[in-house]
Coordinates of C-alpha atoms and ligand atoms in Angstrom, one line a residue:
M4 CA -9.5 -67.9 1.1
R5 CA -6.0 -68.8 2.2
M6 CA -5.9 -71.8 4.5
M7 CA -2.5 -71.7 6.0
N8 CA -2.8 -75.0 7.9
T9 CA -3.1 -77.5 5.1
D10 CA -0.6 -78.4 2.5
E11 CA -3.0 -77.6 -0.3
G12 CA -3.9 -74.2 1.3
M13 CA -0.2 -73.4 1.7
K14 CA 0.4 -74.1 -2.0
K15 CA -2.4 -71.8 -3.0
G16 CA -1.2 -69.0 -0.7
E17 CA 2.4 -69.4 -2.0
E18 CA 1.4 -69.3 -5.6
K19 CA -0.7 -66.2 -5.0
A20 CA 2.2 -64.4 -3.4
T21 CA 4.6 -65.2 -6.1
V22 CA 2.3 -65.1 -9.1
N23 CA 4.6 -62.7 -11.0
L24 CA 7.7 -64.2 -9.6
N25 CA 7.8 -67.7 -11.2
A26 CA 5.6 -70.0 -9.1
E27 CA 7.4 -73.0 -10.6
S28 CA 10.8 -72.3 -9.2
S29 CA 12.5 -74.1 -6.3
G30 CA 12.6 -72.7 -2.8
A31 CA 16.2 -71.5 -3.3
E32 CA 15.3 -69.8 -6.6
R33 CA 12.2 -68.1 -5.1
T34 CA 14.3 -66.8 -2.2
A35 CA 16.9 -65.4 -4.5
R36 CA 14.3 -63.9 -6.8
I37 CA 12.4 -62.2 -3.9
A38 CA 15.6 -60.9 -2.5
E39 CA 16.5 -59.4 -5.8
V40 CA 13.1 -57.7 -6.3
E41 CA 13.1 -56.5 -2.7
R42 CA 16.2 -54.5 -3.3
K43 CA 14.4 -52.5 -5.9
S44 CA 11.0 -52.3 -4.4
V45 CA 11.4 -52.0 -0.6
V46 CA 13.2 -49.1 1.1
Q47 CA 16.5 -50.7 2.2
T48 CA 16.3 -50.1 5.9
Y49 CA 16.7 -53.8 7.0
T50 CA 19.6 -56.1 7.0
R51 CA 17.8 -59.4 6.3
Q52 CA 18.8 -63.0 6.8
P53 CA 18.8 -64.8 3.4
I54 CA 15.7 -66.9 4.0
L55 CA 12.1 -66.6 2.9
L56 CA 9.7 -67.6 5.7
V57 CA 6.4 -68.9 4.7
R58 CA 4.8 -70.7 7.7
G59 CA 4.9 -70.9 11.4
S60 CA 3.5 -73.1 14.2
G61 CA 4.4 -73.0 17.9
A62 CA 8.1 -72.2 18.3
R63 CA 8.9 -73.3 14.7
V64 CA 8.9 -71.6 11.3
W65 CA 9.5 -72.9 7.8
D66 CA 11.2 -71.4 4.8
A67 CA 10.3 -71.6 1.1
S68 CA 12.5 -74.7 0.8
G69 CA 10.6 -76.5 3.5
R70 CA 13.4 -76.1 6.0
E71 CA 12.4 -76.0 9.6
Y72 CA 13.8 -73.6 12.2
I73 CA 13.4 -73.3 15.9
D74 CA 12.5 -69.6 16.3
F75 CA 14.3 -67.9 19.2
V76 CA 13.5 -64.5 17.7
A77 CA 9.7 -64.9 17.6
G78 CA 9.0 -61.8 15.6
V79 CA 11.3 -60.0 18.1
A80 CA 9.4 -60.9 21.3
V81 CA 6.0 -60.8 19.5
N82 CA 4.8 -64.3 19.1
N83 CA 4.5 -65.1 22.9
V84 CA 1.7 -67.6 22.3
G85 CA 3.6 -69.2 19.4
H86 CA 3.1 -68.8 15.7
C87 CA -0.5 -69.2 14.5
H88 CA -1.9 -70.1 17.8
A89 CA -5.2 -71.9 17.1
S90 CA -7.4 -69.7 19.3
V91 CA -5.9 -66.5 17.9
V92 CA -6.4 -67.8 14.4
E93 CA -10.0 -68.7 15.2
A94 CA -10.7 -65.3 16.9
I95 CA -9.3 -63.5 13.8
R96 CA -11.4 -65.7 11.5
Q97 CA -14.6 -65.1 13.4
Q98 CA -14.1 -61.4 13.9
A99 CA -13.1 -60.9 10.2
K100 CA -16.5 -62.2 9.2
E101 CA -18.3 -59.7 11.4
L102 CA -16.4 -56.4 11.3
I103 CA -12.7 -55.8 10.5
H104 CA -12.6 -52.0 10.9
T105 CA -14.9 -49.2 11.7
S106 CA -13.8 -46.0 13.5
N107 CA -13.2 -44.7 17.0
L108 CA -16.1 -42.4 16.2
Y109 CA -18.2 -45.4 17.3
Y110 CA -18.1 -47.8 20.2
T111 CA -16.8 -51.3 19.5
E112 CA -17.1 -54.1 22.1
N113 CA -13.7 -55.8 21.8
Q114 CA -11.8 -52.6 22.5
V115 CA -13.7 -52.1 25.7
L116 CA -13.3 -55.7 26.8
L117 CA -9.6 -55.5 26.1
A118 CA -9.2 -52.3 28.1
E119 CA -10.9 -54.0 31.0
E120 CA -8.7 -57.0 30.7
L121 CA -5.5 -54.9 30.6
K122 CA -6.7 -52.9 33.6
A123 CA -7.2 -56.1 35.5
L124 CA -3.8 -57.5 34.5
T125 CA -1.8 -54.4 35.2
G126 CA -3.6 -52.4 37.9
M127 CA -3.6 -49.4 35.6
D128 CA -6.8 -47.4 35.1
R129 CA -7.3 -46.4 31.4
A130 CA -6.1 -47.6 28.0
F131 CA -5.4 -45.7 24.8
F132 CA -5.0 -48.0 21.8
C133 CA -2.6 -47.5 18.9
N134 CA -0.7 -49.7 16.5
S135 CA 2.9 -50.1 17.6
G136 CA 5.4 -49.7 20.4
A137 CA 6.7 -46.4 19.1
E138 CA 3.1 -45.0 19.0
S139 CA 2.5 -46.1 22.5
V140 CA 5.6 -44.3 23.6
E141 CA 4.5 -41.2 21.7
A142 CA 1.2 -41.3 23.5
A143 CA 2.9 -41.5 26.9
L144 CA 5.3 -38.7 26.1
K145 CA 2.5 -36.5 24.9
L146 CA 0.6 -37.3 28.1
A147 CA 3.6 -36.4 30.2
R148 CA 3.9 -33.1 28.5
K149 CA 0.4 -32.2 29.0
A150 CA 0.2 -33.4 32.6
T151 CA 3.3 -31.5 33.7
G152 CA 3.6 -28.6 31.3
R153 CA 7.3 -29.6 30.9
S154 CA 9.2 -31.0 28.0
K155 CA 12.4 -32.6 29.3
I156 CA 12.8 -36.3 29.3
V157 CA 15.2 -38.6 31.2
A158 CA 16.0 -42.0 29.7
A159 CA 18.7 -44.6 30.2
I160 CA 21.9 -45.4 28.3
H161 CA 21.2 -48.4 26.0
S162 CA 17.4 -47.7 26.1
F163 CA 15.2 -48.4 23.1
H164 CA 11.8 -46.8 22.8
G165 CA 11.2 -46.6 19.1
R166 CA 12.0 -44.8 15.9
T167 CA 9.4 -42.0 15.4
L168 CA 10.7 -38.5 15.9
G169 CA 9.4 -38.3 19.5
S170 CA 10.3 -41.8 20.7
L171 CA 13.6 -41.6 18.9
G172 CA 14.6 -38.8 21.2
A173 CA 14.4 -41.2 24.1
T174 CA 16.3 -44.1 22.2
Y175 CA 19.9 -44.2 23.2
K176 CA 21.9 -45.4 20.3
P177 CA 23.6 -42.3 18.9
M178 CA 23.7 -43.9 15.4
Y179 CA 19.9 -44.0 15.3
R180 CA 19.5 -40.4 16.4
E181 CA 22.3 -38.6 14.8
P182 CA 21.0 -38.4 11.2
F183 CA 17.6 -37.0 12.3
R184 CA 18.6 -34.1 14.5
P185 CA 17.1 -31.8 15.6
L186 CA 15.1 -34.1 17.9
Q187 CA 13.8 -33.5 21.3
E188 CA 16.5 -35.6 23.0
A189 CA 16.5 -37.1 26.4
D190 CA 19.2 -36.8 29.0
F191 CA 20.7 -40.3 29.1
V192 CA 21.8 -41.7 32.4
P193 CA 23.5 -45.0 33.3
F194 CA 20.8 -47.8 33.7
D195 CA 20.4 -49.3 37.2
D196 CA 22.1 -46.3 38.8
P197 CA 19.6 -44.5 41.2
E198 CA 22.1 -41.8 42.1
A199 CA 22.7 -40.9 38.5
L200 CA 18.9 -40.8 37.9
A201 CA 18.3 -38.6 40.9
A202 CA 21.0 -36.2 39.7
A203 CA 19.4 -35.9 36.2
V204 CA 15.8 -35.4 37.2
S205 CA 14.6 -32.0 38.2
T206 CA 11.4 -29.9 38.4
E207 CA 11.9 -29.3 34.7
T208 CA 11.5 -33.0 33.9
S209 CA 8.3 -34.1 32.3
A210 CA 9.0 -37.8 32.4
V211 CA 11.5 -40.5 33.2
I212 CA 11.1 -43.4 30.8
L213 CA 12.6 -46.8 31.5
E214 CA 12.3 -50.4 30.4
P215 CA 11.9 -52.9 33.3
V216 CA 14.5 -55.0 31.5
Q217 CA 16.4 -53.4 28.6
G218 CA 15.8 -55.4 25.4
E219 CA 17.4 -54.0 22.3
G220 CA 20.2 -52.6 24.4
G221 CA 21.4 -56.1 25.2
V222 CA 19.1 -57.6 27.9
H223 CA 20.0 -55.7 31.0
V224 CA 18.2 -56.6 34.2
P225 CA 18.2 -53.9 36.9
K226 CA 18.1 -54.6 40.6
P227 CA 14.5 -54.4 41.9
R228 CA 15.3 -51.4 44.0
Y229 CA 16.2 -49.4 40.9
L230 CA 12.6 -49.0 39.6
R231 CA 11.4 -48.3 43.1
A232 CA 14.0 -45.5 43.4
A233 CA 12.9 -44.2 40.0
R234 CA 9.3 -44.0 41.2
E235 CA 10.4 -42.0 44.3
I236 CA 12.6 -39.7 42.3
C237 CA 9.7 -38.9 39.9
D238 CA 7.4 -38.3 42.8
D239 CA 9.8 -35.9 44.4
C240 CA 10.1 -33.8 41.3
G241 CA 6.5 -34.1 40.0
A242 CA 7.7 -36.0 36.8
L243 CA 5.8 -38.8 35.3
F244 CA 7.2 -42.3 35.6
I245 CA 6.8 -44.2 32.3
L246 CA 7.5 -47.9 32.1
D247 CA 8.1 -49.1 28.6
E248 CA 6.8 -52.7 28.7
V249 CA 6.6 -53.1 24.9
Q250 CA 9.1 -56.0 25.1
T251 CA 8.7 -57.1 28.7
G252 CA 4.9 -57.5 28.6
F253 CA 2.6 -60.5 28.4
G254 CA 4.7 -63.1 30.2
R255 CA 8.0 -62.4 28.5
T256 CA 9.9 -62.0 31.8
G257 CA 8.2 -64.8 33.8
K258 CA 5.6 -62.3 35.2
W259 CA 2.6 -60.9 33.3
F260 CA 4.5 -57.6 33.3
G261 CA 8.1 -56.7 34.0
K262 CA 7.1 -54.1 36.7
E263 CA 6.0 -57.0 38.9
H264 CA 9.6 -58.0 39.6
S265 CA 10.0 -54.8 41.6
G266 CA 6.4 -54.1 42.6
V267 CA 6.2 -50.6 41.2
M268 CA 3.3 -48.8 39.6
P269 CA 4.1 -46.3 36.8
D270 CA 2.0 -43.3 35.8
A271 CA 2.0 -44.6 32.2
M272 CA 2.9 -47.9 30.8
T273 CA 3.5 -48.7 27.1
L274 CA 2.6 -52.0 25.5
A275 CA 2.9 -53.6 22.0
K276 CA 4.9 -56.5 20.7
G277 CA 3.3 -59.5 22.4
I278 CA -0.1 -57.9 22.9
A279 CA -2.2 -59.3 20.0
G280 CA -0.7 -62.7 19.1
G281 CA 1.3 -61.3 16.2
L282 CA -1.1 -58.6 14.9
P283 CA 0.1 -55.0 15.0
M284 CA -1.2 -53.2 18.1
G285 CA 0.0 -50.9 20.8
A286 CA -1.5 -49.5 24.0
M287 CA -0.7 -46.8 26.4
L288 CA -2.0 -47.4 29.9
A289 CA -2.4 -44.6 32.3
A290 CA -3.0 -44.2 36.0
E291 CA -6.3 -42.4 36.9
S292 CA -4.3 -39.4 38.3
V293 CA -3.1 -38.5 34.8
S294 CA -5.4 -40.2 32.4
D295 CA -7.9 -37.3 32.5
V296 CA -5.3 -34.9 31.3
F297 CA -6.0 -36.1 27.8
K298 CA -9.2 -34.4 26.7
R299 CA -11.4 -35.3 23.7
G300 CA -9.3 -34.5 20.6
D301 CA -6.0 -34.5 22.3
H302 CA -4.9 -37.7 20.8
A303 CA -6.3 -40.3 18.4
S304 CA -5.5 -43.2 16.1
T305 CA -7.5 -44.3 13.0
F306 CA -6.8 -48.0 13.5
G307 CA -6.2 -48.0 17.3
G308 CA -8.1 -50.7 19.2
G309 CA -10.0 -51.9 16.1
P310 CA -12.3 -54.9 16.4
L311 CA -10.0 -57.4 14.6
V312 CA -6.8 -56.7 16.5
S313 CA -8.7 -56.4 19.8
A314 CA -10.2 -59.9 19.2
A315 CA -6.7 -61.3 18.6
A316 CA -5.4 -59.6 21.7
L317 CA -8.3 -61.0 23.8
A318 CA -7.6 -64.5 22.4
S319 CA -3.9 -64.2 23.0
I320 CA -4.3 -63.1 26.6
G321 CA -6.8 -65.9 27.1
A322 CA -4.3 -68.4 25.7
I323 CA -1.5 -67.0 28.0
R324 CA -3.8 -67.5 31.0
E325 CA -5.2 -70.9 30.0
E326 CA -1.9 -72.4 29.1
R327 CA -0.1 -70.9 32.1
L328 CA 2.4 -69.4 29.8
V329 CA 3.6 -66.8 32.4
E330 CA 4.6 -69.6 34.7
R331 CA 6.0 -71.5 31.7
S332 CA 8.1 -68.5 30.8
E333 CA 9.6 -68.4 34.2
E334 CA 10.3 -72.2 34.3
M335 CA 11.6 -72.5 30.7
G336 CA 13.7 -69.3 31.1
R337 CA 15.3 -70.8 34.2
Y338 CA 16.0 -74.0 32.3
L339 CA 17.4 -72.1 29.2
R340 CA 19.7 -70.0 31.4
S341 CA 21.0 -73.0 33.3
R342 CA 21.6 -75.1 30.2
L343 CA 23.4 -72.2 28.6
S344 CA 25.5 -71.7 31.7
E345 CA 26.4 -75.4 31.7
E346 CA 27.1 -75.8 28.0
I347 CA 28.3 -72.5 26.6
D348 CA 31.5 -70.7 27.1
A349 CA 29.9 -67.3 27.8
I350 CA 31.0 -64.1 29.4
D351 CA 27.5 -63.7 30.9
V352 CA 24.1 -65.4 30.7
R353 CA 21.4 -63.1 32.0
G354 CA 17.7 -62.3 31.8
L355 CA 14.3 -62.9 33.4
G356 CA 11.9 -65.6 32.1
L357 CA 12.3 -66.1 28.4
M358 CA 14.0 -62.8 27.8
V359 CA 17.6 -64.0 27.8
G360 CA 20.9 -62.4 26.8
V361 CA 24.1 -64.3 26.2
E362 CA 27.2 -62.3 26.1
L363 CA 30.1 -63.9 24.2
A364 CA 33.6 -63.0 23.3
A365 CA 32.8 -64.3 19.8
N366 CA 31.3 -62.4 16.9
C367 CA 27.6 -62.8 17.5
P368 CA 26.3 -61.8 14.0
E369 CA 28.5 -64.7 12.7
I370 CA 27.0 -67.1 15.2
V371 CA 23.5 -66.0 14.1
N372 CA 24.4 -67.0 10.5
R373 CA 25.9 -70.4 11.5
A374 CA 22.9 -71.2 13.8
R375 CA 20.5 -70.4 11.0
E376 CA 22.3 -72.9 8.8
R377 CA 21.7 -75.4 11.5
G378 CA 18.0 -74.6 11.8
V379 CA 18.0 -72.1 14.7
L380 CA 17.0 -68.5 14.4
L381 CA 18.8 -66.1 16.8
N382 CA 19.2 -62.4 17.1
A383 CA 22.3 -60.4 18.0
T384 CA 21.7 -57.1 19.7
S385 CA 25.3 -56.2 19.2
D386 CA 28.6 -57.8 18.2
H387 CA 28.8 -59.6 21.5
V388 CA 25.3 -60.2 22.7
L389 CA 22.8 -62.8 21.5
R390 CA 19.2 -62.1 22.5
M391 CA 16.9 -65.1 23.0
V392 CA 13.1 -64.4 23.1
P393 CA 11.4 -67.6 21.9
P394 CA 7.7 -68.1 22.0
L395 CA 6.6 -68.9 25.6
V396 CA 5.3 -72.3 24.4
V397 CA 8.9 -73.4 23.6
G398 CA 9.7 -76.9 24.9
R399 CA 12.7 -78.4 26.7
G400 CA 13.6 -80.4 23.6
E401 CA 13.7 -77.2 21.5
I402 CA 15.8 -75.5 24.2
D403 CA 18.2 -78.5 24.3
R404 CA 18.5 -78.4 20.6
V405 CA 19.4 -74.7 20.5
V406 CA 22.0 -75.0 23.3
K407 CA 23.5 -78.0 21.5
V408 CA 23.7 -76.1 18.2
L409 CA 25.4 -73.2 20.0
G410 CA 27.9 -75.5 21.7
E411 CA 28.7 -77.1 18.4
I412 CA 29.3 -73.7 16.8
Q413 CA 31.6 -72.7 19.6
R414 CA 33.7 -75.8 19.2
E415 CA 34.1 -75.3 15.5
P416 CA 37.4 -73.8 14.3
Ligands
LIG6 C1 10.3 -52.8 20.0 C2 10.3 -51.8 21.1 C3 9.7 -50.5 20.8 C4 9.2 -50.1 19.5 O1 8.2 -50.9 19.0 P1 7.7 -50.7 17.5 O2 6.4 -51.5 17.5 O3 8.8 -51.3 16.7 O4 7.5 -49.3 17.2 C5 9.6 -49.6 21.9 N1 10.1 -49.9 23.1 C6 10.6 -51.1 23.4 C7 11.1 -51.4 24.8 C8 10.8 -52.1 22.4 O5 11.3 -53.3 22.7

C-alpha cells in the first residue's frame, strides 16, 4: 500500500517508483536520471519542465528535491478541488476496496448517481461517460452526425477540442492538424463574431462547437450575447449546438459551468478535466431532444463511467458544493485579476473566475521558467499569453505570492 500522506509512506512510494533508477540518489540526480530514461522510453510528444513532481496538496506540489511550488497549472485545469483532496482520496480508497472496474454490460450505482448529479447541475438530460475531453468531443460529433445526417462542422479560430482524428478536425491550430491530413476539418470562423458564424452555418452543418471561454487558445471571453446568437443560428439551420466545457466546467469560471454566464442551453455539452478530482474521466451530456438518437450499440467505452472514477467524481462535486468553491473561484478570480492589473505591466488581463489569461509583451515561456525557479508553476499558451488556472481552493496569500514573483521577474534585467 502506498500512503502518500506520511513521510514514511512517501519514501516507500518513491523507492518503489525508482527501484531500478538508483533510489539512493539526490533529488537532482533522480530528476536528471528520469529525464534521461524518459527520452528513450516515452514517445517524445511533450516539452517538459525540468522538475520531477512527487506530491501535491491543495494548491501546492513538491518535487523530488523537496522544493515546494504554488501550482497555477493544476494539471491544466484539472485539480479544481486541489491536489489529493481528502474526500476524493477517501472515496477512491473506499471504492477501490469494493469494485474498481466491471463493464458497461452491467449496472453500477456510482455511474447512475453521477449522471443524476450532472443532470441536476447542468439542466441537460442524459450522460454518456468516457475517459477524456477528446473522447467527449468525439461522442458529441458522432451524435451530431447521426442526429442531422450531415457531416460539416463549424468551429472557432483559436479553438481547442482535442487531438483524436475527429476532435482534431475541430481544433484550430494549423500546426496540430497539418501533419495528419486528411481529416474532417471544420470551417473556422472568428470567435465572438455572430455575423461570421451566421455566414458559415448552413443547412449542411451538423454542428457548431464552441468553448464558453477559449482555454488553450489564450483565454478569450466572448460577450454573453455571442453564445445566445450561436444558439439561434443553430436552431435556424437545424444544426446541433455543442458547448465544449471540458476546461470551463466545475466552477472554473466562477459558475458551475461556463454556459451560465450567457444563460444558454446547448444540445450537447462535453466535460472532462475537472470532473473527477484528478482521475481521467469524460462525459458527453445531451438534451433529451437528441439523446435518443444514439441507439444501443451506437457508441461505447470500456472504461467509461466506471465505479472508481465515478466515486471520485461524486466526491469531487460534493467538495465543490460543500466548500463553496464555485463562489470562491469567482471571488479569488476577481482578486487575482485585480492584483495582476495593479502590479503587472500587462497588455491585457482577462478571464472569468479562476480561468485567467495574462497577455504580456515579454516572452512568456521564459517567464514560465523563471517563475518555476522561484517556486511558481505557470503555463504559457503562446509566446505572449500566460494562462492561470489554479485549484479553486487557492488562497489570497498564494495569489499574492504569485503576483509578487511575476512582478519581480518583470523588473529583472
Ligand atoms: C483539454 C481540452 C480538451 C481535450 O481534453 P483531453 O482530455 O486532453 O482529451 C478538449 N476541449 C477543451 C476545451 C479542452 O480544454
